[in-house]
Short mmCIF file of C-alpha atoms in Angstrom, two decimals:
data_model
loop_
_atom_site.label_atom_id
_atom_site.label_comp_id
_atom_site.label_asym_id
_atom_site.label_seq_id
_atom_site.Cartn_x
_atom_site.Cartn_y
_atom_site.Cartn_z
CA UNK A 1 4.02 -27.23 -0.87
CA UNK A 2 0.74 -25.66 0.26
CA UNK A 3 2.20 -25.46 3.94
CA UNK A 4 5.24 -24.16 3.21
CA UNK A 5 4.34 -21.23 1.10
CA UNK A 6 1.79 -20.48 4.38
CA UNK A 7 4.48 -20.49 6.35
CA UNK A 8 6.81 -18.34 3.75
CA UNK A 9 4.41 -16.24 3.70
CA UNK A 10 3.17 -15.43 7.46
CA UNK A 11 6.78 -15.41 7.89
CA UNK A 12 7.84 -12.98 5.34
CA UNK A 13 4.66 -10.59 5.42
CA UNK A 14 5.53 -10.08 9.53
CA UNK A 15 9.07 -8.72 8.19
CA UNK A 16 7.85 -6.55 5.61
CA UNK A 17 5.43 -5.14 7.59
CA UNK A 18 8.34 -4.58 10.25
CA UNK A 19 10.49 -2.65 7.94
CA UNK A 20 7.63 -0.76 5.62
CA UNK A 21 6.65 2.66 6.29
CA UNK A 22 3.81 1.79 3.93
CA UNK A 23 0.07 2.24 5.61
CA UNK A 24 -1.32 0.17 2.76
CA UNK A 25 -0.87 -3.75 4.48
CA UNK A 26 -3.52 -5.71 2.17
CA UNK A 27 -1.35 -4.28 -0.76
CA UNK A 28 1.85 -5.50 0.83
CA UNK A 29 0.31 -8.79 1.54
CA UNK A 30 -0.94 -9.05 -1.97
CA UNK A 31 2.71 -8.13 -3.67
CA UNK A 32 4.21 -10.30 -1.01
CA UNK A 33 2.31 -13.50 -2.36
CA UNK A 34 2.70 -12.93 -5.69
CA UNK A 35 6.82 -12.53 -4.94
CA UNK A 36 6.82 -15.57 -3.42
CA UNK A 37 4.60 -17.66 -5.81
CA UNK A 38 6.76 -15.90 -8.66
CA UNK A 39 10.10 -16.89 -6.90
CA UNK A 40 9.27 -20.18 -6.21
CA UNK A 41 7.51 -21.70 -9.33
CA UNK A 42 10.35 -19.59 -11.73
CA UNK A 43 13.16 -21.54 -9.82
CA UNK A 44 11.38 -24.75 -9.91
CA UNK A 45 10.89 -24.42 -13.48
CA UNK A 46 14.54 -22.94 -14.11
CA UNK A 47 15.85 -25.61 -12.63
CA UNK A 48 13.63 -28.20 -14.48
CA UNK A 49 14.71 -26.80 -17.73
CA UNK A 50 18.27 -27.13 -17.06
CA UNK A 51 18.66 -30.78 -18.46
CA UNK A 52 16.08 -30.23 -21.28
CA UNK A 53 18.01 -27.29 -22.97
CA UNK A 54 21.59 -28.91 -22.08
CA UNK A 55 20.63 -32.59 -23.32
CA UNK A 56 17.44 -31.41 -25.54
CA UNK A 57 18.19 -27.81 -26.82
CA UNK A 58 22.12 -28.78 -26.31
CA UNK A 59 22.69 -24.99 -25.39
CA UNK A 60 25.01 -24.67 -22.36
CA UNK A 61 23.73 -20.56 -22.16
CA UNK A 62 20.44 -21.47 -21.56
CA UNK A 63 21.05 -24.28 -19.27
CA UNK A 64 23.36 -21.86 -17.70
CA UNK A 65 21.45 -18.95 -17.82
CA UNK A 66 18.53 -21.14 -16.19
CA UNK A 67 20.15 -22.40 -13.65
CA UNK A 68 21.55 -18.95 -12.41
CA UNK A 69 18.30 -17.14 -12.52
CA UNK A 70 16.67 -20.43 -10.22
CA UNK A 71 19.57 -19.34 -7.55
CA UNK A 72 18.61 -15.74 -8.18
CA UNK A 73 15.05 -16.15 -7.25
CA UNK A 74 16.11 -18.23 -3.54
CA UNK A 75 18.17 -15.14 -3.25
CA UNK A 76 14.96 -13.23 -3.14
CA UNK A 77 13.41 -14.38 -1.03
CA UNK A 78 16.19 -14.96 1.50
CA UNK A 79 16.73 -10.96 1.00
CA UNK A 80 13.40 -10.37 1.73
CA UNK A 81 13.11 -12.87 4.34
CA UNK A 82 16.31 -10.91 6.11
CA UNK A 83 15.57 -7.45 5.17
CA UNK A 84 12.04 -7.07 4.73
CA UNK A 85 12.48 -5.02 1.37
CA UNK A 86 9.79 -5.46 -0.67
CA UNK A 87 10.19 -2.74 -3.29
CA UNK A 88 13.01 -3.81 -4.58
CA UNK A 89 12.04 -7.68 -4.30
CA UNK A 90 9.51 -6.57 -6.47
CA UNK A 91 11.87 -5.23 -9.00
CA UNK A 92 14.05 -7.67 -8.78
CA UNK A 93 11.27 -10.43 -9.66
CA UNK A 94 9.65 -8.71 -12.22
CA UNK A 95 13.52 -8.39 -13.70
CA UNK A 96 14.78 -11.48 -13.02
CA UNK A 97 11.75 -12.89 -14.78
CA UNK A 98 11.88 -10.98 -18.05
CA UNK A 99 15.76 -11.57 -18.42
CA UNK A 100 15.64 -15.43 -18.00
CA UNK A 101 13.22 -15.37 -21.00
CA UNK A 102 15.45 -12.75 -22.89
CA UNK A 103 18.31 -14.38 -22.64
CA UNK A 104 17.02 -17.97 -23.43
CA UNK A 105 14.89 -16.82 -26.07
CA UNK A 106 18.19 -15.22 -27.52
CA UNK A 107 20.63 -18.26 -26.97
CA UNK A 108 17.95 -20.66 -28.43
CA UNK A 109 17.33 -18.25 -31.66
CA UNK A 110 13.32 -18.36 -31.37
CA UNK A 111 13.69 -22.11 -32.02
CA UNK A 112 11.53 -24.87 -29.89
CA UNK A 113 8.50 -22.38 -29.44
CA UNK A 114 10.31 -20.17 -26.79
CA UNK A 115 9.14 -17.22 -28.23
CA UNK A 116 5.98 -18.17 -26.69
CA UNK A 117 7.53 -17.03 -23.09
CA UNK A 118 8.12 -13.78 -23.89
CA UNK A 119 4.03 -12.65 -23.32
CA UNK A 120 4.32 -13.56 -19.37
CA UNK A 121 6.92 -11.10 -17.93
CA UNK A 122 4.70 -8.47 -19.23
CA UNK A 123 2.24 -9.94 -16.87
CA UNK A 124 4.49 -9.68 -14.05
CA UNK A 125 5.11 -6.11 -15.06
CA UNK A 126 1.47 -5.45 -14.20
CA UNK A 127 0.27 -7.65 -11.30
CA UNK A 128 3.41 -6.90 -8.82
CA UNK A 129 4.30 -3.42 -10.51
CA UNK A 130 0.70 -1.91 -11.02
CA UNK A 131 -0.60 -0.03 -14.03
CA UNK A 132 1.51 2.98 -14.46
CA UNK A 133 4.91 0.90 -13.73
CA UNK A 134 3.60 -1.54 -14.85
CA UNK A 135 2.68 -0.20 -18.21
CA UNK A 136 5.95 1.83 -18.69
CA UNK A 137 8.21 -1.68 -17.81
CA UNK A 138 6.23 -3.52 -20.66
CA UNK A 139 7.16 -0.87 -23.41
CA UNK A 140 10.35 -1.62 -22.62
CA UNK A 141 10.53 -4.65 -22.43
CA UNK A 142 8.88 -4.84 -25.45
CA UNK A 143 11.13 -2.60 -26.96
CA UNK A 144 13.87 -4.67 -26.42
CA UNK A 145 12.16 -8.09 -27.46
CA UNK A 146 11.77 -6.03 -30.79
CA UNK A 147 15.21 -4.83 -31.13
CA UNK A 148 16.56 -8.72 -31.05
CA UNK A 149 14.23 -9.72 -33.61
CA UNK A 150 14.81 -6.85 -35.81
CA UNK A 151 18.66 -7.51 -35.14
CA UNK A 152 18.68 -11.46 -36.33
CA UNK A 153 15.83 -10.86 -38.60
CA UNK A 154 17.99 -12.62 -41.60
CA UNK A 155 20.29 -15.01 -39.70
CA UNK A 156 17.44 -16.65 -36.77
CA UNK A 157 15.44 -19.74 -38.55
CA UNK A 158 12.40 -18.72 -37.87
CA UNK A 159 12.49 -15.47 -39.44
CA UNK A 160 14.23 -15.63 -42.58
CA UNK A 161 11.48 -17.43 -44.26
CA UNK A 162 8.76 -15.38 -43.87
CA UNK A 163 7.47 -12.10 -41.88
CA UNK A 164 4.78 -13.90 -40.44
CA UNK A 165 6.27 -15.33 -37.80
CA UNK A 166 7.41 -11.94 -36.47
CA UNK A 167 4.34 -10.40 -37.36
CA UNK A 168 2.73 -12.84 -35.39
CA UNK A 169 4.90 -13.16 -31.96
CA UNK A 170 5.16 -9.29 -32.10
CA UNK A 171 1.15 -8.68 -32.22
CA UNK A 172 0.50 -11.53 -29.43
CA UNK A 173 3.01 -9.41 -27.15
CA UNK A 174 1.24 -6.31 -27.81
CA UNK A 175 -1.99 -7.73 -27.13
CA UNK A 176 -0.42 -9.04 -23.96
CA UNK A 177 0.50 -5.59 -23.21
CA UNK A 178 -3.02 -4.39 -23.99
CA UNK A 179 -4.77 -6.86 -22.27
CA UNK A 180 -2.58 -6.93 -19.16
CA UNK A 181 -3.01 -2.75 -18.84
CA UNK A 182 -6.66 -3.05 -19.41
CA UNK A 183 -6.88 -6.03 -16.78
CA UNK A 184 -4.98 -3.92 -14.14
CA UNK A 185 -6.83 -0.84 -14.80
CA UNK A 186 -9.81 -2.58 -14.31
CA UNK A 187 -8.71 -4.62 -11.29
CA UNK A 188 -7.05 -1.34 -9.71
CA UNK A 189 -9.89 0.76 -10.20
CA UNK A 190 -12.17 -1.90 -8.14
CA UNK A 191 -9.25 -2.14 -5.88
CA UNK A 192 -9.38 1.51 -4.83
CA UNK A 193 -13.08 1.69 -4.00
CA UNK A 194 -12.99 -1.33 -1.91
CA UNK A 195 -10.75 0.25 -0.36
CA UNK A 196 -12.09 3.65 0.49
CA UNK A 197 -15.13 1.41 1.45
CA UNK A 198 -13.17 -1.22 3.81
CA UNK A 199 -11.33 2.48 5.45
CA UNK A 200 -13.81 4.90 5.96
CA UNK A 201 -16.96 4.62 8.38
CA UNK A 202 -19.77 4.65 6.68
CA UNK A 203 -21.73 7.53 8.58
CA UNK A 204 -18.87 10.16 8.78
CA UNK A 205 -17.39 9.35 5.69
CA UNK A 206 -13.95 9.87 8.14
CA UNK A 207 -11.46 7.14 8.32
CA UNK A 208 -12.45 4.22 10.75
CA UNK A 209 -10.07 2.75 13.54
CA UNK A 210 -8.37 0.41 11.74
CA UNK A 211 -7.45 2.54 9.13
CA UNK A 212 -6.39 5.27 11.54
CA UNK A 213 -4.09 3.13 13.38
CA UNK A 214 -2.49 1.97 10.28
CA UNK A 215 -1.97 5.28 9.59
CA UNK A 216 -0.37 6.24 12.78
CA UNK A 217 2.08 2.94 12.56
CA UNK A 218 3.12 4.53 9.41
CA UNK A 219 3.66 8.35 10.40
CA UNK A 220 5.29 6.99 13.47
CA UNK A 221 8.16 5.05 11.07
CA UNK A 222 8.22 8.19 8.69
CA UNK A 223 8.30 10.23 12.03
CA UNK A 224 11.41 8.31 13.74
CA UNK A 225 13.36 8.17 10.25
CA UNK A 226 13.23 11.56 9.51
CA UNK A 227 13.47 12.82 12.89
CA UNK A 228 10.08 14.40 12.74
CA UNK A 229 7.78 15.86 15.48
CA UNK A 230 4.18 15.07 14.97
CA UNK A 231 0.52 15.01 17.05
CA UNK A 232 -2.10 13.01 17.63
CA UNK A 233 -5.22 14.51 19.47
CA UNK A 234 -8.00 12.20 20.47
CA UNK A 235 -11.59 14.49 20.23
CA UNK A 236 -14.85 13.67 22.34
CA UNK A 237 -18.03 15.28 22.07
CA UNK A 238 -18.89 16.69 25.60
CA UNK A 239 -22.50 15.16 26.44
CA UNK A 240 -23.15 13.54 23.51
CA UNK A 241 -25.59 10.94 25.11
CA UNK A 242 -27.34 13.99 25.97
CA UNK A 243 -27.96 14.69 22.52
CA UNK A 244 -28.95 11.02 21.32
CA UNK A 245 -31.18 11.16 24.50
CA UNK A 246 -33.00 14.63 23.57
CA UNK A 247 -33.39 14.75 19.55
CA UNK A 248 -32.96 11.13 18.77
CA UNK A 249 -30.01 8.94 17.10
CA UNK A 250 -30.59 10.14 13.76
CA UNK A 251 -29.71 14.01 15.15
CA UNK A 252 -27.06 12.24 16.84
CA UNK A 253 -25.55 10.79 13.72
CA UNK A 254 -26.41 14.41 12.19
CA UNK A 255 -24.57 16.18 14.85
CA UNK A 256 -21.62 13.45 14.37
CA UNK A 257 -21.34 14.29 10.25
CA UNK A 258 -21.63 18.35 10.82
CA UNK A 259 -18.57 17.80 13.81
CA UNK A 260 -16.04 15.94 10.50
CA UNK A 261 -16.75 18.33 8.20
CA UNK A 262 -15.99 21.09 10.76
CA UNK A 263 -12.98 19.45 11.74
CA UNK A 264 -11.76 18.99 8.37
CA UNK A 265 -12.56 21.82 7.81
CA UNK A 266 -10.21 23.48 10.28
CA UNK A 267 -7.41 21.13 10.41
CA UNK A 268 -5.00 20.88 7.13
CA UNK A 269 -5.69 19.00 4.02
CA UNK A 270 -2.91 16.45 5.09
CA UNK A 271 -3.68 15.75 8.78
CA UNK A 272 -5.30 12.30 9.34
CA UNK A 273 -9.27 12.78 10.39
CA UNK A 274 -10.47 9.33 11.43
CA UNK A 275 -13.64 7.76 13.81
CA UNK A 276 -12.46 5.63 16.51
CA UNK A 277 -15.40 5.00 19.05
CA UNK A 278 -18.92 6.42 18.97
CA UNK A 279 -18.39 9.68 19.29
CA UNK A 280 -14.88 10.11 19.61
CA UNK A 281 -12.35 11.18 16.91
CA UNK A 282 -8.71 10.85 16.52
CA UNK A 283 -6.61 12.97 14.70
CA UNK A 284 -2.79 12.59 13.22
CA UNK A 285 -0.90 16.17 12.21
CA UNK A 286 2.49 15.55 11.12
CA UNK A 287 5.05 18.47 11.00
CA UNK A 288 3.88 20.24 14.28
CA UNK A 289 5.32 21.68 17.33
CA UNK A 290 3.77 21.47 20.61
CA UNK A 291 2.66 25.20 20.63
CA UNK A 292 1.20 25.03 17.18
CA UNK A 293 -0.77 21.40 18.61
CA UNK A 294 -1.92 23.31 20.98
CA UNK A 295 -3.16 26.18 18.84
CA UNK A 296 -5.06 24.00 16.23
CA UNK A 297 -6.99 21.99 19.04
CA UNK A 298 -8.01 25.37 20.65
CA UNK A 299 -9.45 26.46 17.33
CA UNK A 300 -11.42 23.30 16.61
CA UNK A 301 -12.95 24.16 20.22
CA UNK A 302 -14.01 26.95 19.32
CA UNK A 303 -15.23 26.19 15.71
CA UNK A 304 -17.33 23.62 17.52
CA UNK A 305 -18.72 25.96 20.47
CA UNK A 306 -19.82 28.79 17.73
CA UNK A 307 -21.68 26.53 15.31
CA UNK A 308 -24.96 25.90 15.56
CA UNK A 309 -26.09 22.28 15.19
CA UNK A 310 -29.52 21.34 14.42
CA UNK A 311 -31.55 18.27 15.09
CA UNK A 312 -33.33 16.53 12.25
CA UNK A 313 -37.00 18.47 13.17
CA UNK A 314 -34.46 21.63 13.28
CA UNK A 315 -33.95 22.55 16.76
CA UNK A 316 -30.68 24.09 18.27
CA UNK A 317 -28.25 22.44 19.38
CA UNK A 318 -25.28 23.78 21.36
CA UNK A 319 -22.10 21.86 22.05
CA UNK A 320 -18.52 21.52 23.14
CA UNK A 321 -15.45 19.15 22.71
CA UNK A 322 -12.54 17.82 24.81
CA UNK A 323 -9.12 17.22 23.16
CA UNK A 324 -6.59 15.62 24.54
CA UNK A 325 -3.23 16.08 22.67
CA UNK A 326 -0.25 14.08 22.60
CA UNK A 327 2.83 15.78 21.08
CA UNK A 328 5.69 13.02 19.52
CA UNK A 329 9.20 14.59 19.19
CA UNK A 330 12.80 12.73 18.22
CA UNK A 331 13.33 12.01 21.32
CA UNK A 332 10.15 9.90 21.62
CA UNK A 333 11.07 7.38 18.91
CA UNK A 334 10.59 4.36 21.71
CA UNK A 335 7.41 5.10 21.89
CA UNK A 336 4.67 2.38 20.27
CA UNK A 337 1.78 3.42 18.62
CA UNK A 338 -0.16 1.46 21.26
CA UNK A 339 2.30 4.10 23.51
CA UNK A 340 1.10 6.91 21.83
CA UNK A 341 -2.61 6.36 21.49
CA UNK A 342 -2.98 5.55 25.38
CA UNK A 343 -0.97 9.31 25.79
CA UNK A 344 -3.89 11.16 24.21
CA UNK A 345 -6.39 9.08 25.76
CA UNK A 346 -5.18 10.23 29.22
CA UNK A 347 -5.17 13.41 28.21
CA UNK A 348 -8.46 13.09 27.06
CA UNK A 349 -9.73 12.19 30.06
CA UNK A 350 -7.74 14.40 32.11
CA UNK A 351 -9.68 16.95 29.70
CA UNK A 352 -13.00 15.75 30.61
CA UNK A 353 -12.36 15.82 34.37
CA UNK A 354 -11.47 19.50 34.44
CA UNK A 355 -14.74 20.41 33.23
CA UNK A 356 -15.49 19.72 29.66
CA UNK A 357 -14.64 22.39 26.81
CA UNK A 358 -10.98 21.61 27.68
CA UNK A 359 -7.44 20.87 25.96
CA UNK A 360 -5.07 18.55 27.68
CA UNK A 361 -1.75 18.42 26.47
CA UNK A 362 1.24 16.33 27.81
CA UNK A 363 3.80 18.06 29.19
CA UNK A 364 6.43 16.27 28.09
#
């Protein structure tokens, strides 16, 4: 079992990847395993409860209703093994679950402790969906767990005794609901800074490469589905060893903050500002033309030639960048990131070996 879910899951997590336009992979692979550990162990046990409510239970719905949602769940996974969709294979989990314990817990009337069920698709709702969905799918859910009780309060056996026994199932799926938020508020809220941590280098506080390139594999989808026309400009510091050389590595790493914040500075608030080498930064700018590419790298130059960088003991420091500048248009869409990145590198370089202080951009 072990080795098959592995390979499930290597298998499925190259497809989703494949089809997402979503930059966020260790939350895809985390959705992905919990859609096909969900899948998997809800059609094994559908289809072990078939015989015990048919020959135990003796109701033919359940059985029924059990044995349809264990074929819904292979269905699942073979759509998101073929498609790569995992939004909606989310959805459909998180729906198929709560509806096989709706519907049994209906055609069984409460009886043979089934209402105890009805506290774990509201913990689905919040592991694959995430707190806000999350949260807003377990009201309703609830809701509708309430309405059938309220609807056979006199005529189900284990309600027309007493109120306790609805008391009591509806206060252990509220504190399901409670717990489960709290839990993924919690867990998200870790989640998030591990996250910023895990992307951003640690002296610039700018993206790092890994993060960068995950974010270009994901403007490049959004780019080639919407027909857009983006840039990518890879930024060196002309002479930085220079620097390191002169004032020391800790004016270096000075110089190296002071050059982010005056490129983020410049640039929009949505353009992509990441560190990909020592002292080389990449940028991503979505929605521009080649002219206006252009026209932003020529102002970072000269943001960077007018400011005046100090060392750490407060001396001067005068310096220029190169930019090379890639431009990706419609009529680009074959082009890899891998394709892309090596563009602005060569530009980059052809940058550097016109004199420093210079803008390369392709000409295509």
């Amino acid at each position: 079992m072990k080795k098959f879910i592995s390979f499930l899951y290597n298998r499925l997590i190259q497809r989703v990847i494949a089809h997402s336009m979503s930059i966020d992979r260790i939350e895809d692979e985390r959705k992905v395993k919990h859609v096909i550990y969900t899948t998997v162990f809800t059609a094994i046990g559908a289809f072990a409860f078939v015989p015990v409510h048919l020959f135990g239970a003796q109701s033919w719905l359940a059985a029924l209703c059990n044995a349809v949602c264990g074929f819904l769940s292979i269905i699942i996974l073979v759509d998101l093994w073929m498609r790569g969709r995992l939004k909606q294979s989310v959805w459909f989990t998180v729906i198929l679950t709560s509806l096989l314990v709706i519907i049994v817990f209906w055609a069984l009337q409460g009886e043979y402790q089934i209402s105890a069920y009805l506290v774990i698709p509201a913990g689905f709702a919040f592991l694959l969906l995430g707190g806000k969905q999350g949260s807003a799918y377990s009201v309703c859910y609830f809701l509708v767990i309430l309405t059938i009780m309220l609807t056979h309060l006199g005529s189900w056996p284990m309600f027309n005794q007493s109120y306790v026994a609805l008391l009591n199932l509806l206060g252990a799926i509220a504190l399901s609901l409670f717990w489960g938020y709290i839990g993924e508020y919690i867990r998200g809220g870790s989640f998030q800074e591990l996250e910023v941590i895990a992307d951003s280098d640690s002296l610039t506080s700018a993206i790092n490469r890994r993060s960068f390139f995950a974010h270009l594999q994901g403007l490049k989808q959004q780019a080639t589905a919407e027909r857009m026309t983006f840039a990518m400009m890879i930024i060196d510091i002309d002479y930085f060893k220079s620097v390191n050389d002169t004032y020391g590595h800790d004016s270096g790493d000075r110089v190296l903050v002071d050059v982010v914040k005056l490129v983020k500075g410049t640039v929009r608030s949505g353009d992509i500002v990441g560190r990909i080498g020592g002292e080389e930064f990449a940028l991503l700018l979505p929605n521009l033309t080649r002219i206006e590419a252009f026209s932003s790298a020529s102002r970072l130059c000269k943001r960077v030639q007018r400011h005046e960088f100090t060392s750490t003991d407060g001396a001067r420091i005068s310096l220029t960048i190169s930019i090379g500048v890639t431009v990706i248009t419609p009529d680009k869409d074959m082009m890899t990131p891998e394709d892309i990145y090596r563009s602005a590198d060569s530009q980059l370089y052809r940058a550097k070996r016109s004199g420093r202080n210079r803008i390369s951009i392709d000409s295509r």
